Short mmCIF file of C-alpha atoms in Angstrom, two decimals:
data_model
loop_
_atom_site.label_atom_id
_atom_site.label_comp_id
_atom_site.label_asym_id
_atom_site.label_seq_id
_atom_site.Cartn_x
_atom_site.Cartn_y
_atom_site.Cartn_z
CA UNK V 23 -12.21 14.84 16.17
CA UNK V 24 -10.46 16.75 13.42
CA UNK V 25 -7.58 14.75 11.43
CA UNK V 26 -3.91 14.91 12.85
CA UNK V 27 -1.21 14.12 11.02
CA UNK V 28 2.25 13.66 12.63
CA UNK V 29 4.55 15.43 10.29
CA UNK V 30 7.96 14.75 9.37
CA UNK V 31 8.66 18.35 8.81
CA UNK V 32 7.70 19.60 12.15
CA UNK V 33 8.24 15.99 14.04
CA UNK V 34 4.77 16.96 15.72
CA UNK V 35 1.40 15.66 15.41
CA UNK V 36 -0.29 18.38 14.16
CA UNK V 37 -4.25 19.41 13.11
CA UNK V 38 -4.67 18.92 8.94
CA UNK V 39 -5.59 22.00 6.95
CA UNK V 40 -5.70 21.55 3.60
CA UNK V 41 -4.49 24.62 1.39
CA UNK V 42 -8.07 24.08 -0.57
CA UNK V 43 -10.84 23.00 1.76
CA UNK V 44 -12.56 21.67 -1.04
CA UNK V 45 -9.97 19.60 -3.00
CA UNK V 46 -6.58 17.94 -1.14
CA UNK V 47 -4.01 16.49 -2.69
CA UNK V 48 -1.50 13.91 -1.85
CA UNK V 49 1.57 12.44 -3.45
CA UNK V 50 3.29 9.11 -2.79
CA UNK V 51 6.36 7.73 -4.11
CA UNK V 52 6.15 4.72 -6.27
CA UNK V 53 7.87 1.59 -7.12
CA UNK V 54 11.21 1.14 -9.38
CA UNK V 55 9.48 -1.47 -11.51
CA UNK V 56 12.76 -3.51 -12.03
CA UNK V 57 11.56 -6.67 -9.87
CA UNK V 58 8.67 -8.02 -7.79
CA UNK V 59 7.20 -6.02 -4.97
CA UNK V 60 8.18 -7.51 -1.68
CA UNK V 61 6.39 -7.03 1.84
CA UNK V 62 8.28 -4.29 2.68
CA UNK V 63 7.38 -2.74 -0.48
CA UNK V 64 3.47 -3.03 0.31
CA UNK V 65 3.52 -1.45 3.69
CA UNK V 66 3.65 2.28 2.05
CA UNK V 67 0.62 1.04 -0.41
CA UNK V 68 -1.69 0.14 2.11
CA UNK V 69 -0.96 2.33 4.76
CA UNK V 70 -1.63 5.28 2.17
CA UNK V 71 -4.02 3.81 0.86
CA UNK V 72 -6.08 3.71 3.95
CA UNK V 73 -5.26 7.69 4.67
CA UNK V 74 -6.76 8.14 0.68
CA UNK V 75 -9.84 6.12 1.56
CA UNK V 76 -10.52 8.45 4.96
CA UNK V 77 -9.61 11.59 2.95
CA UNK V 78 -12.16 10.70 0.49
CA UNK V 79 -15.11 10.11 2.96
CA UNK V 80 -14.39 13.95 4.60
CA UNK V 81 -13.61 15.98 1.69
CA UNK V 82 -15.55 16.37 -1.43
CA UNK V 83 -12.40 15.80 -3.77
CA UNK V 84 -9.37 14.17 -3.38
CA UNK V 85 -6.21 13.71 -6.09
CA UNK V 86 -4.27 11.27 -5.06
CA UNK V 87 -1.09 10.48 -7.05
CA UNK V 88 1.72 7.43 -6.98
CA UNK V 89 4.31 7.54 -9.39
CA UNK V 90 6.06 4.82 -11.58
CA UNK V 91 10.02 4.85 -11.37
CA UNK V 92 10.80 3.65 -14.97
CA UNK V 93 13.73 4.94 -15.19
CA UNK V 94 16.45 3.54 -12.78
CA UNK V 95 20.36 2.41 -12.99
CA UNK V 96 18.80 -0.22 -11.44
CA UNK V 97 16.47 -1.15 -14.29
CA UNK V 98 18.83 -0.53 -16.98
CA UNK V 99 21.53 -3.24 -14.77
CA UNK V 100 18.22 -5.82 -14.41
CA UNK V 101 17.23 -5.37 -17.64
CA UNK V 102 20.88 -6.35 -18.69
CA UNK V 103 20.87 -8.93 -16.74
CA UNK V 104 18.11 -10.53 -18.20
CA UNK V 105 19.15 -9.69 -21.95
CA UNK V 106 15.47 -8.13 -22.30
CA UNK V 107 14.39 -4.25 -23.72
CA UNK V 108 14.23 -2.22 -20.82
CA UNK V 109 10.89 -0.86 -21.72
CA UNK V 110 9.71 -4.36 -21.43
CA UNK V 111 10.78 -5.24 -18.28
CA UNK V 112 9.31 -1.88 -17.25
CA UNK V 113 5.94 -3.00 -18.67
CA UNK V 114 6.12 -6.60 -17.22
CA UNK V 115 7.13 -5.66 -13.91
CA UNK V 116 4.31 -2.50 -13.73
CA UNK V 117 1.60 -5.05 -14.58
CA UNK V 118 2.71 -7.39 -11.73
CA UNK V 119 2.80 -4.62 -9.48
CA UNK V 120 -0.41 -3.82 -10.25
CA UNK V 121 -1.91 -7.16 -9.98
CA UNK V 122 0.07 -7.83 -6.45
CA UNK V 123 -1.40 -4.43 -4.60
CA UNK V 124 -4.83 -5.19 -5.93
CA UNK V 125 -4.92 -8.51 -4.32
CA UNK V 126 -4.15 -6.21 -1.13
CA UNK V 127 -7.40 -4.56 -1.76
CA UNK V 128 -4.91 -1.30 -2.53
CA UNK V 129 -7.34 1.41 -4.66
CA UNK V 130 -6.35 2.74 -8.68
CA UNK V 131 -4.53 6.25 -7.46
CA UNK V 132 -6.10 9.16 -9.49
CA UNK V 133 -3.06 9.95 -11.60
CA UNK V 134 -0.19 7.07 -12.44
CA UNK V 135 2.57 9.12 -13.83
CA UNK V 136 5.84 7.35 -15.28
CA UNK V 137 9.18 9.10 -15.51
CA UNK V 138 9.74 8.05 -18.94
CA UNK V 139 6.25 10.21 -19.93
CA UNK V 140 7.91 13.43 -17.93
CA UNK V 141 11.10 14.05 -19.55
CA UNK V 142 10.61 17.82 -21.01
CA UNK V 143 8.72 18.69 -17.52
CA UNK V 144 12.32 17.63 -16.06
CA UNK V 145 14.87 19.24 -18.44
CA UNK V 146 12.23 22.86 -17.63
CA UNK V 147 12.54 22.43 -14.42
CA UNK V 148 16.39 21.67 -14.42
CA UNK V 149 16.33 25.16 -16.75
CA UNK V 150 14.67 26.82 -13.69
CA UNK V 151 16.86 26.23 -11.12
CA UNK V 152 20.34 26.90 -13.67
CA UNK V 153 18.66 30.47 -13.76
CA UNK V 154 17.82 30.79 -10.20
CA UNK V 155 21.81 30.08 -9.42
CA UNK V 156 20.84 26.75 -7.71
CA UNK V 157 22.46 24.65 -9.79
CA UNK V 158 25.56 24.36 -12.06
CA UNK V 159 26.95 22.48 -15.49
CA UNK V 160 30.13 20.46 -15.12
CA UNK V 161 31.37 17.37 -17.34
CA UNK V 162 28.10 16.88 -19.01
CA UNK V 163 26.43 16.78 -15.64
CA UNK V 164 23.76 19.31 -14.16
CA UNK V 165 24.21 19.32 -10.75
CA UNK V 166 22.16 20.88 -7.60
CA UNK V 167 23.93 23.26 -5.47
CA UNK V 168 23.52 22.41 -2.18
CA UNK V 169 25.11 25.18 -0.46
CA UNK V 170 22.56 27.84 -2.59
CA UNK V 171 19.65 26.40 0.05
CA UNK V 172 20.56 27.46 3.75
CA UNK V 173 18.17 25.30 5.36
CA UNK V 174 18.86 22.15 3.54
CA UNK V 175 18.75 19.06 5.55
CA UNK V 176 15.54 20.21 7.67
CA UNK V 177 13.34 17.45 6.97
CA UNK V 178 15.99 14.73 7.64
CA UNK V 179 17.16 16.81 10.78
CA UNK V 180 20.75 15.63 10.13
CA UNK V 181 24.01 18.30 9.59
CA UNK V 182 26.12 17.64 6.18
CA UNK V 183 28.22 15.48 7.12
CA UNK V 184 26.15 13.01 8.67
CA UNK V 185 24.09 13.23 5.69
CA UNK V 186 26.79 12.08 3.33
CA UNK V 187 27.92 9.74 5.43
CA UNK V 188 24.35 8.24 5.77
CA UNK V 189 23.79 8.19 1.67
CA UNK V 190 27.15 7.16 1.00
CA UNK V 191 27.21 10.55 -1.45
CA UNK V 192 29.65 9.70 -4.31
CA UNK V 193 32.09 12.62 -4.38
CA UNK V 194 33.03 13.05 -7.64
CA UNK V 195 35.86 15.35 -8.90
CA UNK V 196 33.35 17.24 -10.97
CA UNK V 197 31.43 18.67 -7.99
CA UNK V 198 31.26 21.84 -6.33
CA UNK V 199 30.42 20.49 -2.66
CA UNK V 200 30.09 16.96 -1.68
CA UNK V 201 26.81 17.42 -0.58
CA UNK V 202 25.97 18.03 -4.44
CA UNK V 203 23.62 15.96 -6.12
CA UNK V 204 22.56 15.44 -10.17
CA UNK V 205 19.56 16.37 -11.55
CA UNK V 206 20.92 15.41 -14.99
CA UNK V 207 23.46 12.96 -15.99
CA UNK V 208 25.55 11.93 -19.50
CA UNK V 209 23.91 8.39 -21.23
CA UNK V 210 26.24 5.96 -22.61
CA UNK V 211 25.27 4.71 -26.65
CA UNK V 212 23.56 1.40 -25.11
CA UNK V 213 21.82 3.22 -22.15
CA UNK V 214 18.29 5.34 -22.59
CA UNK V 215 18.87 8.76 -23.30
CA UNK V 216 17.16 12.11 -24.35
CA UNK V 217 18.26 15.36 -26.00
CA UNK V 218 18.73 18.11 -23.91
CA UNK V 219 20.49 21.17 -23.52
CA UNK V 220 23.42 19.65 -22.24
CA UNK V 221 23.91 16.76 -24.19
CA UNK V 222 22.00 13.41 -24.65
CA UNK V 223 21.47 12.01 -20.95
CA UNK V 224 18.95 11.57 -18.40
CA UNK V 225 17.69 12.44 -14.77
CA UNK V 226 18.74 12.14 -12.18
CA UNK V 227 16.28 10.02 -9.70
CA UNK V 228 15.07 13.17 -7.15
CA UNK V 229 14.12 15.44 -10.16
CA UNK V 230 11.74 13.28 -11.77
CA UNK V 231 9.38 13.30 -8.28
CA UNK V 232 9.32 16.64 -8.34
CA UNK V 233 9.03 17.04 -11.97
CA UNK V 234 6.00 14.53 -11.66
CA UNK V 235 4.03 15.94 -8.34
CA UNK V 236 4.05 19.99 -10.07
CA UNK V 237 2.87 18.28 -13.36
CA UNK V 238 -0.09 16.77 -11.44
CA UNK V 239 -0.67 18.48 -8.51
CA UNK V 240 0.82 22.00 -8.83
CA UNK V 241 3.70 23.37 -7.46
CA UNK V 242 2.06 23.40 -3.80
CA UNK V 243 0.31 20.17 -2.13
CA UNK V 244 -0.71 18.93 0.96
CA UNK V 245 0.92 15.51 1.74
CA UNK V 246 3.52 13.92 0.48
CA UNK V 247 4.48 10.23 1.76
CA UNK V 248 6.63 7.65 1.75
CA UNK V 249 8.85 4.93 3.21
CA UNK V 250 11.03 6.29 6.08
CA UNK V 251 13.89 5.58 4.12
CA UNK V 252 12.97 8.20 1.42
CA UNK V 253 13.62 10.91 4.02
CA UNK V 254 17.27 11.41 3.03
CA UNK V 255 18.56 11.67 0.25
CA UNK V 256 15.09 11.63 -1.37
CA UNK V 257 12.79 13.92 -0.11
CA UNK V 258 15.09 16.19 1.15
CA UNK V 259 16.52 16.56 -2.24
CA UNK V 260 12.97 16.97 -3.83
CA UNK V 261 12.73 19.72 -1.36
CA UNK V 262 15.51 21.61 -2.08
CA UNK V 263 14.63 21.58 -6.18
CA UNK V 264 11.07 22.52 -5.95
CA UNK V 265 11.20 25.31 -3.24
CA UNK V 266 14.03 26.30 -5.36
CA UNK V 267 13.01 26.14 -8.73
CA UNK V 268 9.54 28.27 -7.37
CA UNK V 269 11.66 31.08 -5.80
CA UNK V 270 10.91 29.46 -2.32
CA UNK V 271 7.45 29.04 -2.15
CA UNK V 272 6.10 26.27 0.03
CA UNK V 273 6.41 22.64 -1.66
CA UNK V 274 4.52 20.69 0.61
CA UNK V 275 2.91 21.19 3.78
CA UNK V 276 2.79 17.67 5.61
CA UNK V 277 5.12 14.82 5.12
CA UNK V 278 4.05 11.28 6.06
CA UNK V 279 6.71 7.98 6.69
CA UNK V 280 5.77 4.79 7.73
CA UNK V 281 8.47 2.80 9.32
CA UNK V 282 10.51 -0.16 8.35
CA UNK V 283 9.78 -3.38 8.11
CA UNK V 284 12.22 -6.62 9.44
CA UNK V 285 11.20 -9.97 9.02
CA UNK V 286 11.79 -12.52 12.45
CA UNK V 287 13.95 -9.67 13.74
CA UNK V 288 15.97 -9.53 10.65
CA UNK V 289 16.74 -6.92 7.81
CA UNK V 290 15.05 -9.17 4.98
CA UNK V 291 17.56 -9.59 2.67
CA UNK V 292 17.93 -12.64 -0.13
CA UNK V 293 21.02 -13.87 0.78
CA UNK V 294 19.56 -14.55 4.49
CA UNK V 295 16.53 -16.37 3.00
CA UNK V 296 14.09 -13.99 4.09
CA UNK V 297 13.28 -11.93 1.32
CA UNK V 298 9.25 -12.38 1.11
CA UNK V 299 8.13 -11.11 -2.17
CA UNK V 300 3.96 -10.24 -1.87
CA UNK V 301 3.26 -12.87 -4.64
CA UNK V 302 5.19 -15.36 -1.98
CA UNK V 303 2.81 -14.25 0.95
CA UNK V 304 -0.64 -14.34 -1.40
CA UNK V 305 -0.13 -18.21 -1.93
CA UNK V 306 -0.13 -18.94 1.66
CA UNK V 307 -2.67 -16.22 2.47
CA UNK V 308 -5.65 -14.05 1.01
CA UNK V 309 -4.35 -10.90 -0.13
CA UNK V 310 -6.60 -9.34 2.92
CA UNK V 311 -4.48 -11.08 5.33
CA UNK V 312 -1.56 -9.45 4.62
CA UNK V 313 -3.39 -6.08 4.82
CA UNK V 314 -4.50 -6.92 8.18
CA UNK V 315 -1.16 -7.53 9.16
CA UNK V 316 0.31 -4.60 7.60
CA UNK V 317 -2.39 -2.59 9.28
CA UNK V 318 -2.44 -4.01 13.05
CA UNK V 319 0.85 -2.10 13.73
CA UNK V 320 0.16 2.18 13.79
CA UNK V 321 2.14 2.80 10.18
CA UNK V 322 5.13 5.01 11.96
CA UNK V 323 6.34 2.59 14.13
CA UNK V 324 8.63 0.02 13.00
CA UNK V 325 7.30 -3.35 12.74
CA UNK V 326 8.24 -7.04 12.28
CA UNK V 327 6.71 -10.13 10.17
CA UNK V 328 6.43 -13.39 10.74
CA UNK V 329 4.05 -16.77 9.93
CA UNK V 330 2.73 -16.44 13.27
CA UNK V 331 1.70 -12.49 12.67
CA UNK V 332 0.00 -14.01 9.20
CA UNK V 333 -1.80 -16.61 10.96
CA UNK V 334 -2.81 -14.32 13.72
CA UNK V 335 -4.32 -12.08 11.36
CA UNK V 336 -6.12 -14.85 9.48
CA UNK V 337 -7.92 -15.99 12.56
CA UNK V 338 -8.80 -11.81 13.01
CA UNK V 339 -10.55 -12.25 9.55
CA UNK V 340 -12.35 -15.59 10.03
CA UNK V 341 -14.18 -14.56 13.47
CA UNK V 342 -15.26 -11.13 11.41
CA UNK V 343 -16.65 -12.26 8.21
CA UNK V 344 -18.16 -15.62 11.02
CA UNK V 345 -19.95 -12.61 12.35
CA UNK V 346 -21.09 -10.68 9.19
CA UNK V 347 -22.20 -14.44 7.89
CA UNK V 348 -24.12 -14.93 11.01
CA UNK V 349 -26.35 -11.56 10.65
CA UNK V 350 -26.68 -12.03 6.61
CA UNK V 351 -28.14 -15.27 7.00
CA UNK V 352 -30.66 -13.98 9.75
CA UNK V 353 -31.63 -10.99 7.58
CA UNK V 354 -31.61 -13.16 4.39
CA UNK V 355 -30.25 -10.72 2.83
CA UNK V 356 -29.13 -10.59 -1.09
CA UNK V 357 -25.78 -9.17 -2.46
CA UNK V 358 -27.41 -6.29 -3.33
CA UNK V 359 -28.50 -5.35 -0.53
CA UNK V 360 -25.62 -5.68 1.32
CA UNK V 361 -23.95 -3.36 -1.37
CA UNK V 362 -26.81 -0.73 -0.79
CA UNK V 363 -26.43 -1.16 2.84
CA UNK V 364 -22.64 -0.69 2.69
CA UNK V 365 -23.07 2.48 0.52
CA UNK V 366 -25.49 4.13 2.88
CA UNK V 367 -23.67 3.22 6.37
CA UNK V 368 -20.64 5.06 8.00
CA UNK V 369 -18.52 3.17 10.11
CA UNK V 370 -18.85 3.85 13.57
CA UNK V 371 -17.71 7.02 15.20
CA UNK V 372 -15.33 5.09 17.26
CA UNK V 373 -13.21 4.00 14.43
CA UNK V 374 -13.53 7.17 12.63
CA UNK V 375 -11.75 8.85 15.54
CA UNK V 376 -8.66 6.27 16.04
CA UNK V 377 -8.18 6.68 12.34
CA UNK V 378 -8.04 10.83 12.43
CA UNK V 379 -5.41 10.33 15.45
CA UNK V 380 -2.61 9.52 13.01
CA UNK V 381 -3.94 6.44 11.21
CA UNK V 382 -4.30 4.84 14.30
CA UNK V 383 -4.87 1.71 13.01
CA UNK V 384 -4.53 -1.03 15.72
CA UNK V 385 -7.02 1.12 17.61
CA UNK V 386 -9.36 1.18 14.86
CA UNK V 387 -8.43 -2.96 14.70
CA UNK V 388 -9.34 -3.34 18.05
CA UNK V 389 -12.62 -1.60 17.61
CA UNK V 390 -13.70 -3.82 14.51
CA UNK V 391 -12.82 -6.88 16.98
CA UNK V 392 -15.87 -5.02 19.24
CA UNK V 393 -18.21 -4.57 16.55
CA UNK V 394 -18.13 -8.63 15.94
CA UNK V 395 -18.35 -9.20 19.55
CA UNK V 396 -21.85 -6.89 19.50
CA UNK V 397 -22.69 -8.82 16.18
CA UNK V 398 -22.41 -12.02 18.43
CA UNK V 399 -23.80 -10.78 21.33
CA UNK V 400 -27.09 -9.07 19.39
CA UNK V 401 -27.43 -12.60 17.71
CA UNK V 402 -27.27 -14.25 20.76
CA UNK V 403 -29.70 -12.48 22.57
CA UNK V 404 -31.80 -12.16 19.24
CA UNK V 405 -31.91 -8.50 19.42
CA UNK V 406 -32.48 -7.92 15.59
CA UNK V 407 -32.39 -4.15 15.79
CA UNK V 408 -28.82 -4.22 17.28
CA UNK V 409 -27.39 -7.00 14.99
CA UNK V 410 -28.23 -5.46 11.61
CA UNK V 411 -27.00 -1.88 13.04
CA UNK V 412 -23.77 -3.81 14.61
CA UNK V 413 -22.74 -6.02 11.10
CA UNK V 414 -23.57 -2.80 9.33
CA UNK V 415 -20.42 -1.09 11.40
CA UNK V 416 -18.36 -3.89 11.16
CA UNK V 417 -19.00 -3.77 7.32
CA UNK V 418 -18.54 0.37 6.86
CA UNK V 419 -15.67 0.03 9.32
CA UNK V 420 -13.96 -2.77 7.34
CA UNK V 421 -14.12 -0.96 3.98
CA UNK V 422 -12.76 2.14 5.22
CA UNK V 423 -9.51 0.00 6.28
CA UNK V 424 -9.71 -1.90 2.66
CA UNK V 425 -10.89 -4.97 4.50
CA UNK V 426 -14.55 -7.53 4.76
CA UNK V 427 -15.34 -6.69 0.95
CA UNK V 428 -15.70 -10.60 0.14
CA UNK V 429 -18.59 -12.69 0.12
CA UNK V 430 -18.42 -13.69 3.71
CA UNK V 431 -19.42 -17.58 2.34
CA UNK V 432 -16.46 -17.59 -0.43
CA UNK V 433 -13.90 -16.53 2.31
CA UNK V 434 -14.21 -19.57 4.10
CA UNK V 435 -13.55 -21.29 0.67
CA UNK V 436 -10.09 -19.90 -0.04
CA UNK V 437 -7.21 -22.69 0.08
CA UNK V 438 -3.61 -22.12 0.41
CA UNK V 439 -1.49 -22.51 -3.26
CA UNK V 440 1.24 -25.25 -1.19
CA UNK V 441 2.31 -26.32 -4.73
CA UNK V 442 1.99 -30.38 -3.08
CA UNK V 443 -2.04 -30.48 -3.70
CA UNK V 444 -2.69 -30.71 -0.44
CA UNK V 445 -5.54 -28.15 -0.30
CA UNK V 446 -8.65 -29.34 -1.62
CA UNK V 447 -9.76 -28.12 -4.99
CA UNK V 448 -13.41 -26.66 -5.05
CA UNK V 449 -14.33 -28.48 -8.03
CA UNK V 450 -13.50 -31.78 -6.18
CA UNK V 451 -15.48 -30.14 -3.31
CA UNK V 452 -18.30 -29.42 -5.49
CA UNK V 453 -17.99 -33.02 -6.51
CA UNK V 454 -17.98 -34.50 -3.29
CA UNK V 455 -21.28 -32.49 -2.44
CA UNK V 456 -22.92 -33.38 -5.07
CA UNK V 457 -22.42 -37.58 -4.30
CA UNK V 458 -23.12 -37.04 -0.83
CA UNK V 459 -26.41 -35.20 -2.27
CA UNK V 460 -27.27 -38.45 -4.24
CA UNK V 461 -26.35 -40.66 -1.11
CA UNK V 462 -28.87 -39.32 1.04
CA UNK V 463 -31.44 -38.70 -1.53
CA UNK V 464 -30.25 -43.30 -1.82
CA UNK V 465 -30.78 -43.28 1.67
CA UNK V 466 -27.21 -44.36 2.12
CA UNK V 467 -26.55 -41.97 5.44
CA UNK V 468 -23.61 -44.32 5.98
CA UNK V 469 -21.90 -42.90 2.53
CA UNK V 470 -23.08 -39.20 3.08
CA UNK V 471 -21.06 -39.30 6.39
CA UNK V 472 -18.24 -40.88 5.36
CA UNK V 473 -17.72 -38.08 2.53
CA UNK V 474 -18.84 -35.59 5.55
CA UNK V 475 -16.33 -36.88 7.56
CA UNK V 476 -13.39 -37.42 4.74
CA UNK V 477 -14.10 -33.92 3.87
CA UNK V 478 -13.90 -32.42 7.55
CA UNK V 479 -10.53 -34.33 7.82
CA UNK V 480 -9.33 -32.34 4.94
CA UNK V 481 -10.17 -28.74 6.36
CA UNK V 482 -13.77 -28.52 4.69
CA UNK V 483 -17.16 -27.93 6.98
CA UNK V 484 -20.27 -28.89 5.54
CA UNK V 485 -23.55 -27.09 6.82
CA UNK V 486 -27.12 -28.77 5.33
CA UNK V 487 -29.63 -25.89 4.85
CA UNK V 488 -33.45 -26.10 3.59
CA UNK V 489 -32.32 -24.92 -0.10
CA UNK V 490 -28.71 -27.29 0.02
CA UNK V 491 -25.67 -27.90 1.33
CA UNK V 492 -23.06 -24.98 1.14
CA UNK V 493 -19.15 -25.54 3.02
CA UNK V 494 -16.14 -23.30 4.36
CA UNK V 495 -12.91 -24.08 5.24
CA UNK V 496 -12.20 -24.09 8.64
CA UNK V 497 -11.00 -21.07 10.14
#
């Protein structure tokens, strides 16, 4: 089936057509790299991730671009805070974003672009929409007219009022309507600032997304997505500047939201002790469990997290990669050719079309949970033919969801960070091994299953094969 989209715009599932059949183009808004990225913060990664990794295996190019927000009042009041250069808490906080959402399994985008790196594209664009009549000068401030756009708030579906209301729009005396918005604001001596034609300042937050998506991806795209909460002011604002600023030509044609995320039922906020950054959540689980879980609800629906959701997706992953363990043992087969096989093997059509009805993940979930029951059931019955064809599906259909990429054997191997030592290192593992290895080989069977034993106590399963003894952690 063809690849249907709900869209924002049209709040209607609808058939995707890219403008270019042989190139599409997505944009995603970024982090503001002032602090760690917390759960709720991930969700958008890996859900657009996923639609990036389908794009890519049906067209024959795809740009996909996810901005950096380096340039914040938020920033420059953390960067206070901590008595540290801005830019460096910019760079510290980028590379731990970065390391977090690769430990999700979340792919490089194509194009990276910062604010900071965009300035002059800004100020032109700002220049644009002065001559167009969209926007006015008052008090050192470059503001958008709001009222210059007659369809303004279409996206968020919301009349004025309720829209300022809902932001919490500061009206300032300076402004022509309340509704009004900056696109470029005065800078302080101790704040960052740029020339300009009005005066050393800096944008305003909406400008620089639009700013950055024309710079990359022209002035017309396909998608654009985002948290739900982006809608208003956000993306209706980048709306308004870049249909404006291009004399009303189309800005983007489908806009993607994934819902919000609540933790036990709960707005996750710090002062409730329930703020969950993603570095929190990868020392009590591998970064693929979280995926899972951010994956088994369908990305527009709201959705809630909990231990028991972490450990429910944990077991998901242990029965899978049991299964994919199972056939690569009784194919003997080597790393390589498990890569080769992955390269040359789609997933299976059944997971291909819950995915093109609106990133239907939890279907597509469900249907991996199939594939390792055929795995089982072809290794039960020892039909060989099914089994390889089987794991091979479970494989393809894992990687297009940015899951099973591990070494099925290391999986089982991965121990919870509890900050008590009360996982069991591998080196001591290793150790342990290798003195039950020289009790046996003593004849002492009465040692080699007391450190069996000890070990199986502690969470670790020993298996003897022909070549050695390898081990897993339960699961």
């Amino acid at each position: 089936m063809p690849l249907r989209l709900h869209n924002t715009l049209t709040r209607s599932k609808e058939d995707f057509v890219p403008l270019d059949g042989g190139h599409v183009r997505m944009y995603v808004c970024g982090p503001t790299v002032y602090e760690r990225a917390h759960i709720g913060n991930a969700r958008p990664v890996v859900v657009f991730d996923v639609l990036y990794r389908l794009l890519r295996a049906t067209y024959p190019r795809v740009t996909y671009v996810r901005n950096i927000t380096d340039l914040d009042d938020k920033i420059i009041a953390a960067a206070v805070e901590k008595d540290i250069p801005i830019e460096q808490l910019t760079v510290e906080t980028t590379k731990l974003f970065h390391e977090d959402m690769a430990a999700l399994g979340a792919l490089t985008p194509d194009a990276e672009p910062r604010a900071t790196e965009h300035i002059p594209q800004m100020i032109a664009m700002i220049e644009c929409l002065l001559e167009h009549g969209n926007a006015y000068e008052a008090e050192g401030h470059v503001l958008f007219s709001v009222s210059s756009m007659p369809d303004y708030g279409r996206l968020a579906n919301r009349d004025r009022r309720e829209m300022i209301a809902g932001a919490r729009v500061e009206v300032a005396p300076y402004k022509q309507d309340p509704a009004d918005f900056v696109l470029w604001k005065p800078s302080d001596g101790d704040q960052p600032g740029w020339d300009s034609p009005w005066g050393r300042g800096r944008p305003g937050w909406h400008i620089e997304c639009s700013a950055m998506s024309e710079a990359h991806l022209g002035a017309s795209f396909d998608i654009h997505g985002g948290g739900l909460d982006l809608v208003f002011p956000h993306h209706e604002n980048e709306i308004a500047q870049s249909t404006c600023a291009h004399g009303g030509a189309p800005f983007v044609r489908y806009w993607l939201h994934n819902g919000y995320l609540t933790v036990n039922g709960e707005k996750m906020s710090k002062s409730l002790g329930n703020y969950f950054t993603v570095r929190d959540l990868l020392d009590e689980a591998p970064g693929e469990v979280i995926r899972l879980f951010l994956l088994k609800t369908q990305y527009r629906a709201p959705m809630d997290f909990s231990e028991e959701s972490l450990k429910e997706a944990k077991t998901n992953l242990d029965r899978w990669y049991r299964a994919l363990n199972q056939a690569d043992e009784k194919f003997d087969l080597t790393p390589e050719q498990i890569a080769a096989s992955r390269r040359d093997t789609s997933p299976s059509p059944d997971i291909l079309e819950a995915l093109n009805d609106d990133l239907n993940t939890p279907l597509a979930v469900a249907r991996l949970n199939m594939d390792a029951d055929a795995v089982f059931e072809a290794d039960s019955s020892g039909d060989l033919t099914q089994l390889r064809l089987r794991a091979d599906w479970l494989r393809a259909g894992g990687e297009i969801l940015g899951l099973l990429q591990g070494n099925p054997k290391e999986w089982f191997k991965w121990v919870a960070d509890t900050g008590s030592g009360g996982g069991v290192a591998e080196s001591e593992i290793e150790g342990l091994i290798a003195q039950r290895a020289q009790a046996r080989k003593n004849k002492d069977f009465a040692e080699a299953d007391r450190i069996r034993d000890a070990l199986a106590d502690r969470g670790v399963v020993l298996e003897d094969k022909a070549d050695g003894t390898i081990w897993r952690r339960a699961g």
